[in-house]
Amino acid sequence: MTETTNASPLDLPVLTRKDFVSDQEVRWCPGCGDYSILAQTQKVMPDFGYPKENIVFISGIGCSGRLPYYMNTYGFHTIHGRAPAIATGLKAARPDLMVWVITGDGDALSIGGNHLVHSLRRNVDIRIIMFNNRIYGLTKGQASPTSEFGKVTKSSPYGTIDYPVSPLAIALAAEASFIARSVDTHTEHLQGTLEAAGKHHGSTFVEVLQNCNIFNDGAFRDFTDREVRDDRMLALTHGKPMIFGKDRDKGIRLNGHQPEIVTIGENGITEANLLVHDETDPLIAFMLAHIYWPEFPVPVGVIRRIHRPTHDRLISEQIEQAIASRGTGNLRRLLDGGETWTVE
Amino acid sequence: MTAVEERKTTERQLERVTIRFAGDSGDGMQLTGTQFTRTAAVFGNDISTYPDFPAEIRAPAGSLPGVSGFQLSFSSTEIHTPGDEPDVLVAMNPAALKANIADLPSGGALVVNEDAFTPANLGKVGYTANPLIDGSLSKYNLFSIPVSTLNVRALQGLELTNKQMDLTKNFFALGLMFWLYERSMDATLAWIDEKFSKRPVIAEGNKRALKAGYNFGETTEIFHERYIVPPAHLKPGRYRNITGNEAAALGFVAASQLAERPLFYGSYPITPASDILHQLAGYKNFGVKTFQAEDEIAAIGAAIGASYGGALGMTGTSGPGVALKSEALGLAVMVELPLVLIDVQRAGPSTGMPTKTEQADLLQVMFGRNSDSPIPIVAPATPGECFQYAIEAWRLALKYMTPVAFLSDAFLATGAEPWPIPDPDTLQSIAVPNRTEKAGFYPYLRDPETLARPWAVPGTPGLEHRIGGLEKADVLGNVSYDPDNHHTMQMLRQAKVAGIAADIPPLEVHGAPEGDLLILGWGSTYGAIRSAVERLRARGETVSHAHLRHLNPFPANTESVLRSFRRVLIPELNLGQLLMLVRSRYLIDAVGYNRVRGKPFRIVEIEAEANRLLAELKVAAT
């Protein structure tokens, strides 16, 4: 087996975005938000100091599942919903690899919900990028677990009667150690978010709001469009007060434990009254996972970031401890173990 | 058989004895049986065991569903089965008696704990009168012993609760059996000391119970005979006692060493496969990584991920779990990665009878995936063989870059036999290299001989490539919807597995290579078939036995073996699955003998069916 350690970036050839572009023709619909996510992903890849042969993209089924074919790294397009499970085994066997999981709202939250939750709670050192377009695209337009209540789709002509889930709330309940949200078209923000995700070690969950211009066009337009985004989205920075608005005059304050929107300068409100984002505070994270347009600005950025031992590290430590206390396994002694007798 | 006078008790030498311990599932019958087995094995007898326990951990005390049994046969000659019927039945309560008495032949010894035959316990299982005194057991050699009372008396003075005292009564029964068969208590006494080293009072209680049972046999006169079963003439060598699950776990660790790659085992708890997970979890100093997954699908998914990374990715389960893993197994077929799927079969369908044996997953692992999706299948025949077929499964998986199914069953998994410990130096390497050469690399460029594709693991510079569940272009490995390409790839996948036939040992025939009747078996029915064939041959019948260990593909000579006999009988613990494969593959009019009672075959059943067929042949010949 190859046991490549992460060499100092100085020893490695300098890679650029182009090094991560594969020879396969990209086959998403023209205008799909996936193009932007692919471009930003390729752009940030050189920044992590991994040689490209040590990077693996694993995907499930859905439009997002095609992304690994377009990355000139190792890639594995698996089966519906199971990418986190396959990534868990790969990372356990090969701690030296940088593993990314590309998934969608149906893949991650419906058929693969169980694997998502368990890979997150185990703090598997993988970066799960979930493209959330609130629809099933590849199967041509059925309601997904994030589709809004009452949505009329091919499979719900009278409106869906299923309440949607909050992907961030699920990630939080599963104790992911890194949770973030970004938007396909906000390229700079997306790039920064992917950078942060790539640098985190542990279970990393990024929800990317992604427009499906064929089956669910404009799903996020109300708050992501250039003209309104500053007023309707809340960009989070650790340690900074939660301020938003074109004029940077709006903020989030806690009234008891209820968040409320306040205007700086009105009713004696100053920055000091605003809630300060803390990536380690589970209560803030819970609140942020549940506020959404139109009642609130939509939070984007890193919601939660904590550090604890990763799954592969814990596996390796137990093996190291077992070897330290019992010595490297000896097959002869193992076979000869227990109660034996000799027949002359 | 010789009879030697010794005081009031005579000693009689027997060739073989079969004992069944039966009691409540909380009575420690499995432990009792296991302890007797160890002692008999170390003494040098050939042994075979059959633990038969309920799925309920503690069914209501004294009820029929709560009865747990452990049958063991020990012998001075080579044996293949745990015995058709017990010579001695130890019944710890009325439920155990009721559930087992039908299996005890007339004249068989019946040892009961008469203290448990209270009106309440009798009522629980529908006895209107106490069978110990109403004469209904007169055809047996009944030893009615107040085990509980005698045991409590032996424990006087120890600080034990009534409940704790009651829990030791199985050792009283064990001690009595040790006396009856002239066995040393030393191994069990040492085991008790070790097991309860932190609870000396419990250890003392159990030891006293064991000795009290032994001494009861020694001092009372109710047994007029003791029995000696001399050591068997096993092949010289070092032995240990082993169950199928234990042997499999050891075999997979050995495979990892022989392949020079770490073992990764993903599994979800399921009876009767969980013990493999438990055992492998203890082998961390061999670099074994175990993963208790969130479900069956994640267990195989993680194993596929580990194999993709260059490790030996393996998953283990029973029939219901295989059903859940089917789609992922298909992925492993498509991406042509090595993987071993362990299926410890149990009675189904659905949840079925989780602790009971069956061999009805053959067609599931053979065909239970979408599309044509061939995988090799191996099936050990005895607990000990689970070791060598664990290695064989990995040899095939690695050499041919394919998932392989390893079919065990509940009887093999929990049954035990003496196992000649192999010398690791005699085990052959199964190592295969990773592809590292950049020049001429294509993900689906095949080895011309094995048709295996290269194993290019992440981390290898210059070989970055993408694989997945979509159809691949031949050689190139890119996604392809080309009609002719798909046909080519389906044929290649089929040919790769079929080609393994040239790389496995021929089907061996025990007995004459041709004749009237061939009994063809697979898996855990080996012992019963072999014993039946030996009995028939001893009577001069031209009956032979062949046992398949490779079920896909079949050994290359299978057809010619089958065609060398006038009749082929295929006994299976299913409704005719190997039978279906053989008939469709060879157009041979084989006949099945099929029983699905959750229990192994008895020798007499197969013998009777063989006799019936032989009689038919004789009629046809006249």
XYZ file of C-alpha atoms in Angstrom, chain A residues 1-4 21-24 27 51-59 61 66-97 111-119 121-122 124 311-312 314-344, chain B residues 38-39 41-45 47 187 232-241 249-251 253-254 257-258 260-262 264 282-295 297-311 327-329 331 335 337 387 417-419 421-425 427 434 456-470 472 477-479 481:
192
model
C 0.000 0.000 0.000
C 1.079 3.537 -0.638
C 1.648 5.417 2.584
C 2.174 8.910 1.312
C -9.636 19.503 -14.894
C -10.193 16.032 -16.358
C -10.443 15.184 -20.049
C -14.143 14.368 -19.777
C -22.523 17.188 -19.300
C -0.582 15.987 -4.456
C -3.516 15.375 -6.751
C -3.069 11.605 -6.633
C -3.850 11.805 -2.921
C -7.202 13.463 -3.459
C -10.336 11.378 -3.992
C -13.813 12.517 -4.959
C -16.636 10.123 -4.113
C -20.202 10.716 -5.176
C -26.380 9.296 -7.653
C -21.165 13.305 -12.063
C -18.694 15.758 -10.554
C -15.889 13.225 -9.887
C -15.672 12.494 -13.638
C -14.661 16.097 -14.189
C -11.948 16.215 -11.541
C -8.522 15.021 -12.598
C -8.014 13.246 -9.272
C -9.019 9.767 -8.183
C -12.782 9.493 -8.346
C -15.503 7.005 -7.500
C -19.085 7.466 -8.675
C -20.875 5.033 -6.374
C -24.540 4.205 -5.773
C -27.448 6.221 -4.504
C -26.912 7.623 -1.027
C -23.944 5.461 -0.098
C -21.019 7.750 -0.848
C -20.432 8.650 2.847
C -20.249 4.936 3.725
C -17.752 4.214 0.966
C -15.758 7.294 1.918
C -15.725 6.133 5.548
C -14.120 2.833 4.565
C -11.645 4.493 2.244
C -10.552 7.036 4.836
C -10.306 4.336 7.522
C -8.083 2.251 5.265
C -6.139 5.222 3.906
C -5.768 8.080 6.393
C -3.218 9.681 4.045
C -5.868 10.585 1.474
C -31.946 7.531 0.394
C -28.616 8.141 2.120
C -29.842 9.872 5.266
C -28.559 7.162 7.542
C -25.023 7.244 6.148
C -24.909 11.019 6.272
C -25.873 11.094 9.935
C -23.452 8.349 10.956
C -20.455 9.584 9.017
C -21.336 11.699 14.157
C -18.233 9.547 13.822
C -15.002 10.848 9.692
C -12.498 8.500 13.099
C -9.388 7.330 11.253
C -9.080 6.898 16.665
C -8.858 3.657 14.669
C -5.127 4.072 14.210
C -4.612 4.904 17.879
C -6.346 1.713 18.996
C -4.164 -0.277 16.626
C -1.041 1.450 17.874
C -2.057 0.787 21.469
C -2.779 -2.876 20.744
C 0.623 -3.288 19.118
C 2.332 -1.452 21.975
C 0.727 -3.669 24.594
C 0.652 -7.013 22.771
C 3.314 -6.691 20.126
C 2.790 -6.943 16.387
C 0.447 -9.810 15.615
C 2.118 -13.153 15.059
C 0.090 -15.589 12.972
C 1.734 -18.704 14.368
C 0.988 -17.662 17.910
C -2.565 -16.705 16.957
C -3.308 -20.082 15.369
C -1.654 -21.845 18.256
C -3.669 -19.855 20.779
C -6.194 -21.134 23.254
C -6.254 -24.680 24.485
C -4.246 -27.044 22.313
C -3.190 -30.656 22.516
C -0.876 -32.901 20.620
C -1.730 -36.216 19.032
C 1.364 -38.397 18.776
C -13.095 -28.831 25.575
C -12.414 -31.559 28.045
C -11.181 -32.632 22.835
C -8.129 -32.200 24.993
C -8.481 -35.830 26.098
C -8.047 -36.746 22.450
C -11.514 -37.738 21.323
C -15.716 -34.389 18.643
C -9.591 -27.835 32.718
C -9.385 -41.223 18.801
C -6.582 -42.012 16.402
C -6.483 -38.588 14.849
C -3.681 -37.660 12.490
C -0.602 -36.739 14.538
C -0.149 -33.053 15.143
C -1.216 -30.175 17.309
C -4.928 -29.622 17.649
C -7.329 -27.097 19.003
C -11.056 -27.092 19.262
C -11.923 -15.183 11.586
C -8.490 -16.807 11.862
C -8.534 -17.555 8.146
C -6.404 -12.726 9.445
C -4.156 -15.300 7.758
C -0.926 -11.705 6.169
C -0.634 -13.830 3.044
C 0.376 -8.458 2.726
C -2.496 -6.040 2.989
C -4.471 -4.909 6.030
C -10.914 -4.068 6.920
C -9.775 -8.246 19.030
C -7.034 -8.586 16.408
C -6.029 -4.939 16.205
C -2.386 -5.816 16.694
C -2.623 -7.576 13.320
C -3.606 -4.228 11.831
C -7.207 -5.427 11.432
C -9.639 -2.524 11.221
C -13.200 -3.379 12.195
C -16.144 -1.103 11.600
C -19.542 -1.657 13.182
C -21.570 0.131 10.563
C -24.910 1.913 10.914
C -26.536 -0.684 8.669
C -25.434 -1.266 3.344
C -22.877 0.942 5.052
C -20.993 -2.174 6.129
C -20.439 -3.311 2.556
C -20.057 0.279 1.346
C -17.196 0.883 3.741
C -15.649 -2.448 2.722
C -15.781 -1.379 -0.931
C -14.159 1.924 0.030
C -11.398 0.085 1.872
C -10.777 -2.199 -1.101
C -10.706 0.809 -3.399
C -7.952 2.130 -1.134
C -5.955 -1.098 -1.465
C -6.974 -2.953 1.705
C -26.989 -3.226 -4.774
C -23.555 -2.517 -3.333
C -22.396 -5.987 -4.269
C -21.299 -2.041 -7.611
C -15.992 -1.613 -10.536
C -12.703 -4.521 -6.887
C -10.083 -21.389 7.760
C -14.535 -29.928 15.908
C -10.873 -30.661 16.638
C -8.752 -28.740 14.200
C -3.401 -26.327 13.616
C -1.822 -25.396 10.286
C 1.788 -24.353 10.037
C 1.765 -20.767 8.711
C 4.916 -21.532 6.719
C 0.376 -21.390 3.589
C -0.774 -2.672 -7.098
C -4.543 1.259 -9.220
C -5.116 2.640 -5.754
C -5.458 6.319 -4.877
C -2.109 7.769 -3.975
C -0.436 6.353 -7.080
C 0.972 9.282 -9.103
C -0.058 9.466 -12.725
C -2.832 6.872 -12.522
C -5.624 9.247 -11.511
C -8.821 7.835 -12.960
C -12.519 7.608 -12.284
C -14.586 4.475 -11.715
C -18.221 3.979 -10.867
C -21.435 2.079 -11.281
C -22.093 3.311 -14.815
C -17.470 1.281 -18.644
C -12.981 2.682 -18.362
C -14.804 5.866 -19.291
C -18.604 5.982 -19.072
C -23.619 3.752 -23.392
